[in-house]
Amino acid sequence: MSIYMKKPFIICNWKMNPATPREAKKITQEIARITEAKKGTVIIAPPTLFIERVRALYPWVAGQDISAHAAGAYTGQISARMLRKENVSYVIVGHSERRKYQCETDEQIAQKIKQAHGEKITPIICVGETKKATIPQAWNKIKKQLDILIPSLVRGGNYIFAYEPVWAIGGNKEVDPKYATDIIYRIKLYVRTQTQEVSPVIYGGSVNCENIDSLLYYKNTIDGFLVGSASVRPKEIKNIIKKIYGSY
Ligand code: PEP
């Protein structure tokens, strides 16, 4: 893993927010003011239309998705190469909202990972069970996802896994940090066994100011956080980042 990737990773997934470029600029400036590279990597994933603006103010930017194809007749999609040309170093792939609304499959997500690696973009690979389940049941589902995704990883390349229990996404769902940590531990072990490489694994699902302390209790296993809803509330994301910085 290259030196510009420093733990903890905090991914701010803005989803289809904020509504205006002016607000995007304001949130970016707020985040830029408090981040310090030596304390970790805070990455902003804005809507595609705002990438250039955000990138002009802040270095660590991610796409929210890329095409599974390098180029061609794919209306509405953007390629890994396009992101690279905008100096974007990260991309989220396999987010549950894309799996749900765009019916994305693990096979397509594996292609996206290959596209990202091909352009030296770090994929942030989302996995997770859709329904609340016991740990063995959830792990069974996640292992199936990993078995399709892992073969697309490039040896020695950068990648981050994000464990996101889909039922916990939404900003204010109840999260059991011990449950999440147990699954993250299994993902780490499995990826390591399959690839002989160590991958960071972060947690995403209703991370907010109220529950971040209880999640940080498991910081030895959790390598960072994917924050959705809270990441477009400037005061809240700043508090979350400060708490994370103070803990690792
Ligand atoms: C997400 O967008 O992946 C996410 C975790 O969202 P939220 O923090 O709102 O649950």
CSV table of C-alpha atoms and ligand atoms in Angstrom, one decimal:
chain,number,residue,atom,x,y,z
A,1,MET,CA,0.0,0.0,0.0
A,2,SER,CA,1.5,3.4,-1.0
A,3,ILE,CA,2.3,6.0,1.6
A,4,TYR,CA,-0.4,8.4,0.6
A,5,MET,CA,-2.9,5.8,1.9
A,6,LYS,CA,-2.9,6.3,5.7
A,7,LYS,CA,-5.2,4.8,8.2
A,8,PRO,CA,-7.8,5.8,9.4
A,9,PHE,CA,-9.7,6.2,6.2
A,10,ILE,CA,-12.8,8.4,6.3
A,11,ILE,CA,-14.9,8.3,3.2
A,12,CYS,CA,-17.6,11.0,2.9
A,13,ASN,CA,-20.2,9.6,0.5
A,14,TRP,CA,-22.3,12.6,-0.3
A,15,LYS,CA,-24.7,10.4,-2.4
A,16,MET,CA,-27.0,12.8,-4.5
A,17,ASN,CA,-26.2,15.7,-2.1
A,18,PRO,CA,-25.9,18.7,-1.7
A,19,ALA,CA,-28.3,20.4,-4.0
A,20,THR,CA,-26.0,23.2,-5.2
A,21,PRO,CA,-22.4,23.8,-6.1
A,22,ARG,CA,-22.3,26.6,-3.6
A,23,GLU,CA,-23.1,24.1,-0.8
A,24,ALA,CA,-20.7,21.6,-2.1
A,25,LYS,CA,-18.0,24.2,-2.0
A,26,LYS,CA,-18.9,25.2,1.6
A,27,ILE,CA,-18.8,21.6,2.9
A,28,THR,CA,-15.5,20.9,1.0
A,29,GLN,CA,-13.9,24.0,2.6
A,30,GLU,CA,-15.0,23.0,6.0
A,31,ILE,CA,-13.6,19.5,5.6
A,32,ALA,CA,-10.4,20.9,4.1
A,33,ARG,CA,-9.9,23.2,7.0
A,34,ILE,CA,-9.7,20.4,9.6
A,35,THR,CA,-8.1,17.5,7.8
A,36,GLU,CA,-4.4,16.6,8.2
A,37,ALA,CA,-2.8,14.0,5.9
A,38,LYS,CA,-0.6,12.7,8.7
A,39,LYS,CA,-3.6,11.8,10.8
A,40,GLY,CA,-5.4,9.8,8.1
A,41,THR,CA,-7.0,10.0,4.8
A,42,VAL,CA,-10.3,11.8,4.5
A,43,ILE,CA,-11.8,11.3,1.0
A,44,ILE,CA,-14.8,13.1,-0.3
A,45,ALA,CA,-17.1,11.3,-2.8
A,46,PRO,CA,-19.2,14.0,-4.4
A,47,PRO,CA,-21.8,13.6,-7.2
A,48,THR,CA,-19.9,13.4,-10.5
A,49,LEU,CA,-21.0,16.8,-11.6
A,50,PHE,CA,-19.2,18.4,-8.5
A,51,ILE,CA,-16.0,16.4,-8.8
A,52,GLU,CA,-14.1,19.1,-10.6
A,53,ARG,CA,-15.1,21.8,-8.2
A,54,VAL,CA,-14.4,19.8,-5.1
A,55,ARG,CA,-11.0,18.6,-6.6
A,56,ALA,CA,-10.0,22.3,-7.1
A,57,LEU,CA,-10.3,22.8,-3.4
A,58,TYR,CA,-9.3,19.4,-1.9
A,59,PRO,CA,-6.9,16.7,-3.0
A,60,TRP,CA,-8.6,13.4,-1.9
A,61,VAL,CA,-11.6,12.9,-4.0
A,62,ALA,CA,-13.5,9.7,-5.0
A,63,GLY,CA,-16.0,8.9,-7.7
A,64,GLN,CA,-19.3,7.3,-6.4
A,65,ASP,CA,-19.2,4.8,-9.2
A,66,ILE,CA,-17.5,3.9,-12.5
A,67,SER,CA,-18.5,2.0,-15.6
A,68,ALA,CA,-17.6,-1.7,-15.9
A,69,HIS,CA,-16.4,-0.8,-19.4
A,70,ALA,CA,-13.3,1.2,-20.6
A,71,ALA,CA,-15.2,3.2,-23.2
A,72,GLY,CA,-18.1,3.0,-25.7
A,73,ALA,CA,-21.9,3.3,-26.0
A,74,TYR,CA,-22.9,3.5,-22.3
A,75,THR,CA,-25.0,6.6,-22.0
A,76,GLY,CA,-24.8,8.2,-18.6
A,77,GLN,CA,-21.8,6.3,-17.4
A,78,ILE,CA,-18.3,7.5,-16.7
A,79,SER,CA,-15.1,5.6,-17.2
A,80,ALA,CA,-12.1,5.0,-14.8
A,81,ARG,CA,-10.0,6.8,-17.3
A,82,MET,CA,-12.2,9.9,-17.1
A,83,LEU,CA,-11.8,9.9,-13.3
A,84,ARG,CA,-8.1,9.5,-13.6
A,85,LYS,CA,-7.9,12.5,-16.0
A,86,GLU,CA,-9.7,14.6,-13.4
A,87,ASN,CA,-6.9,13.5,-10.9
A,88,VAL,CA,-9.4,11.4,-8.9
A,89,SER,CA,-7.5,8.7,-7.0
A,90,TYR,CA,-10.4,6.7,-5.5
A,91,VAL,CA,-13.8,5.3,-6.5
A,92,ILE,CA,-16.6,3.6,-4.6
A,93,VAL,CA,-17.8,0.4,-6.3
A,94,GLY,CA,-20.6,-2.0,-5.3
A,95,HIS,CA,-22.5,0.5,-3.1
A,96,SER,CA,-25.7,-1.1,-1.9
A,97,GLU,CA,-27.8,1.7,-3.5
A,98,ARG,CA,-26.3,0.9,-6.9
A,99,ARG,CA,-26.8,-2.8,-6.3
A,100,LYS,CA,-30.4,-2.1,-5.4
A,101,TYR,CA,-31.5,0.6,-7.9
A,102,GLN,CA,-29.2,-0.2,-10.8
A,103,CYS,CA,-29.4,-4.0,-10.2
A,104,GLU,CA,-25.6,-4.3,-10.1
A,105,THR,CA,-24.2,-7.7,-9.7
A,106,ASP,CA,-20.9,-8.9,-8.1
A,107,GLU,CA,-19.7,-9.9,-11.6
A,108,GLN,CA,-20.2,-6.3,-12.8
A,109,ILE,CA,-18.6,-4.9,-9.7
A,110,ALA,CA,-15.6,-7.2,-10.3
A,111,GLN,CA,-15.3,-5.6,-13.8
A,112,LYS,CA,-15.3,-2.2,-12.2
A,113,ILE,CA,-12.5,-3.1,-9.8
A,114,LYS,CA,-10.5,-4.2,-12.8
A,115,GLN,CA,-11.2,-0.9,-14.6
A,116,ALA,CA,-10.1,1.1,-11.5
A,117,HIS,CA,-6.9,-0.9,-11.1
A,118,GLY,CA,-6.2,-0.4,-14.8
A,119,GLU,CA,-6.1,3.4,-14.2
A,120,LYS,CA,-4.3,3.1,-10.8
A,121,ILE,CA,-7.5,4.3,-9.0
A,122,THR,CA,-8.1,2.8,-5.6
A,123,PRO,CA,-11.4,1.0,-5.5
A,124,ILE,CA,-13.4,1.2,-2.2
A,125,ILE,CA,-15.3,-2.0,-2.5
A,126,CYS,CA,-18.6,-2.2,-0.7
A,127,VAL,CA,-19.9,-5.6,0.6
A,128,GLY,CA,-22.6,-6.4,3.1
A,129,GLU,CA,-25.7,-8.4,3.9
A,130,THR,CA,-29.1,-6.9,3.0
A,131,LYS,CA,-31.1,-8.2,5.9
A,132,LYS,CA,-30.4,-8.2,9.6
A,133,ALA,CA,-29.1,-11.7,10.4
A,134,THR,CA,-26.9,-13.7,12.7
A,135,ILE,CA,-23.1,-13.4,12.2
A,136,PRO,CA,-22.8,-16.8,10.5
A,137,GLN,CA,-25.7,-16.0,8.1
A,138,ALA,CA,-24.3,-12.6,7.3
A,139,TRP,CA,-20.8,-14.0,6.8
A,140,ASN,CA,-22.2,-16.6,4.4
A,141,LYS,CA,-23.6,-13.9,2.1
A,142,ILE,CA,-20.5,-11.7,2.3
A,143,LYS,CA,-18.1,-14.6,1.6
A,144,LYS,CA,-20.1,-15.3,-1.6
A,145,GLN,CA,-19.6,-11.6,-2.6
A,146,LEU,CA,-15.9,-11.8,-1.8
A,147,ASP,CA,-15.4,-15.0,-3.8
A,148,ILE,CA,-16.6,-13.2,-6.9
A,149,LEU,CA,-14.7,-9.9,-6.2
A,150,ILE,CA,-11.4,-11.1,-4.9
A,151,PRO,CA,-10.1,-12.6,-8.2
A,152,SER,CA,-10.3,-9.1,-9.8
A,153,LEU,CA,-7.9,-7.6,-7.3
A,154,VAL,CA,-4.5,-6.7,-8.6
A,155,ARG,CA,-1.5,-8.1,-6.7
A,156,GLY,CA,0.3,-5.2,-4.9
A,157,GLY,CA,-2.5,-2.8,-5.9
A,158,ASN,CA,-4.3,-0.5,-3.5
A,159,TYR,CA,-7.8,-1.3,-2.4
A,160,ILE,CA,-10.1,-0.8,0.5
A,161,PHE,CA,-13.1,-2.9,1.5
A,162,ALA,CA,-16.1,-1.3,3.1
A,163,TYR,CA,-18.3,-3.5,5.2
A,164,GLU,CA,-21.8,-2.0,5.0
A,165,PRO,CA,-24.6,-3.9,6.5
A,166,VAL,CA,-27.3,-2.6,4.1
A,167,TRP,CA,-30.0,-2.7,6.8
A,168,ALA,CA,-27.9,-0.3,8.9
A,169,ILE,CA,-27.5,2.4,6.1
A,170,GLY,CA,-29.7,5.5,6.4
A,171,GLY,CA,-28.0,7.7,8.9
A,172,ASN,CA,-29.9,6.9,12.1
A,173,LYS,CA,-30.2,3.1,12.2
A,174,GLU,CA,-29.1,1.1,15.2
A,175,VAL,CA,-25.6,-0.3,14.9
A,176,ASP,CA,-24.0,-3.0,17.0
A,177,PRO,CA,-20.3,-2.2,16.9
A,178,LYS,CA,-19.3,-5.6,18.2
A,179,TYR,CA,-21.3,-7.3,15.4
A,180,ALA,CA,-19.7,-5.1,12.8
A,181,THR,CA,-16.2,-5.7,14.2
A,182,ASP,CA,-16.7,-9.4,14.1
A,183,ILE,CA,-17.6,-9.3,10.4
A,184,ILE,CA,-14.8,-7.0,9.6
A,185,TYR,CA,-12.3,-9.3,11.3
A,186,ARG,CA,-13.6,-12.2,9.1
A,187,ILE,CA,-13.3,-10.1,5.9
A,188,LYS,CA,-9.7,-9.2,6.8
A,189,LEU,CA,-8.8,-12.8,7.5
A,190,TYR,CA,-10.5,-14.1,4.4
A,191,VAL,CA,-9.0,-11.5,2.0
A,192,ARG,CA,-5.6,-12.2,3.6
A,193,THR,CA,-5.9,-15.9,3.2
A,194,GLN,CA,-7.1,-15.6,-0.4
A,195,THR,CA,-4.6,-12.9,-1.6
A,196,GLN,CA,-1.7,-13.1,0.9
A,197,GLU,CA,-2.1,-9.3,1.2
A,198,VAL,CA,-3.4,-7.1,3.9
A,199,SER,CA,-6.4,-4.9,3.0
A,200,PRO,CA,-7.9,-2.1,5.1
A,201,VAL,CA,-11.5,-2.8,6.0
A,202,ILE,CA,-13.7,0.1,7.0
A,203,TYR,CA,-17.2,0.3,8.4
A,204,GLY,CA,-20.2,2.1,6.9
A,205,GLY,CA,-23.8,2.3,8.1
A,206,SER,CA,-25.4,5.2,10.1
A,207,VAL,CA,-22.1,6.5,11.4
A,208,ASN,CA,-22.9,9.7,13.3
A,209,CYS,CA,-21.8,11.8,16.2
A,210,GLU,CA,-23.8,9.7,18.7
A,211,ASN,CA,-22.4,6.3,17.8
A,212,ILE,CA,-18.8,7.0,16.6
A,213,ASP,CA,-17.3,6.6,20.2
A,214,SER,CA,-18.7,3.1,20.5
A,215,LEU,CA,-17.4,2.2,17.1
A,216,LEU,CA,-14.0,3.7,17.9
A,217,TYR,CA,-13.7,1.3,20.8
A,218,TYR,CA,-12.9,-1.3,18.1
A,219,LYS,CA,-10.3,0.9,16.2
A,220,ASN,CA,-7.8,-1.9,16.3
A,221,THR,CA,-9.9,-3.9,13.8
A,222,ILE,CA,-11.9,-1.1,12.1
A,223,ASP,CA,-9.5,0.8,9.7
A,224,GLY,CA,-11.9,3.7,9.1
A,225,PHE,CA,-15.5,4.7,8.3
A,226,LEU,CA,-17.7,5.3,5.3
A,227,VAL,CA,-20.0,8.2,6.3
A,228,GLY,CA,-23.1,8.9,4.2
A,229,SER,CA,-25.9,11.2,5.5
A,230,ALA,CA,-23.8,12.8,8.3
A,231,SER,CA,-21.0,13.7,5.8
A,232,VAL,CA,-23.1,16.6,4.2
A,233,ARG,CA,-23.8,18.1,7.6
A,234,PRO,CA,-20.7,20.3,8.1
A,235,LYS,CA,-20.8,20.5,11.9
A,236,GLU,CA,-21.4,16.8,12.3
A,237,ILE,CA,-18.8,15.6,9.9
A,238,LYS,CA,-16.2,17.9,11.5
A,239,ASN,CA,-17.0,16.5,14.9
A,240,ILE,CA,-16.8,12.9,13.6
A,241,ILE,CA,-13.4,13.6,12.0
A,242,LYS,CA,-12.1,15.2,15.1
A,243,LYS,CA,-13.2,12.2,17.2
A,244,ILE,CA,-11.6,9.8,14.8
A,245,TYR,CA,-8.4,11.8,14.7
A,246,GLY,CA,-8.3,11.9,18.5
A,247,SER,CA,-8.6,8.2,18.7
A,248,TYR,CA,-6.2,6.5,16.2
B,1,PEP,C1,-23.5,5.0,2.8
B,1,PEP,O1,-23.8,5.9,2.0
B,1,PEP,O2,-22.8,4.1,2.4
B,1,PEP,C2,-23.8,5.1,4.2
B,1,PEP,C3,-23.2,4.3,5.1
B,1,PEP,O3,-24.8,6.0,4.5
B,1,PEP,P1,-25.3,6.4,6.0
B,1,PEP,O4,-24.1,6.9,6.7
B,1,PEP,O5,-26.3,7.5,5.7
B,1,PEP,O6,-25.9,5.2,6.6
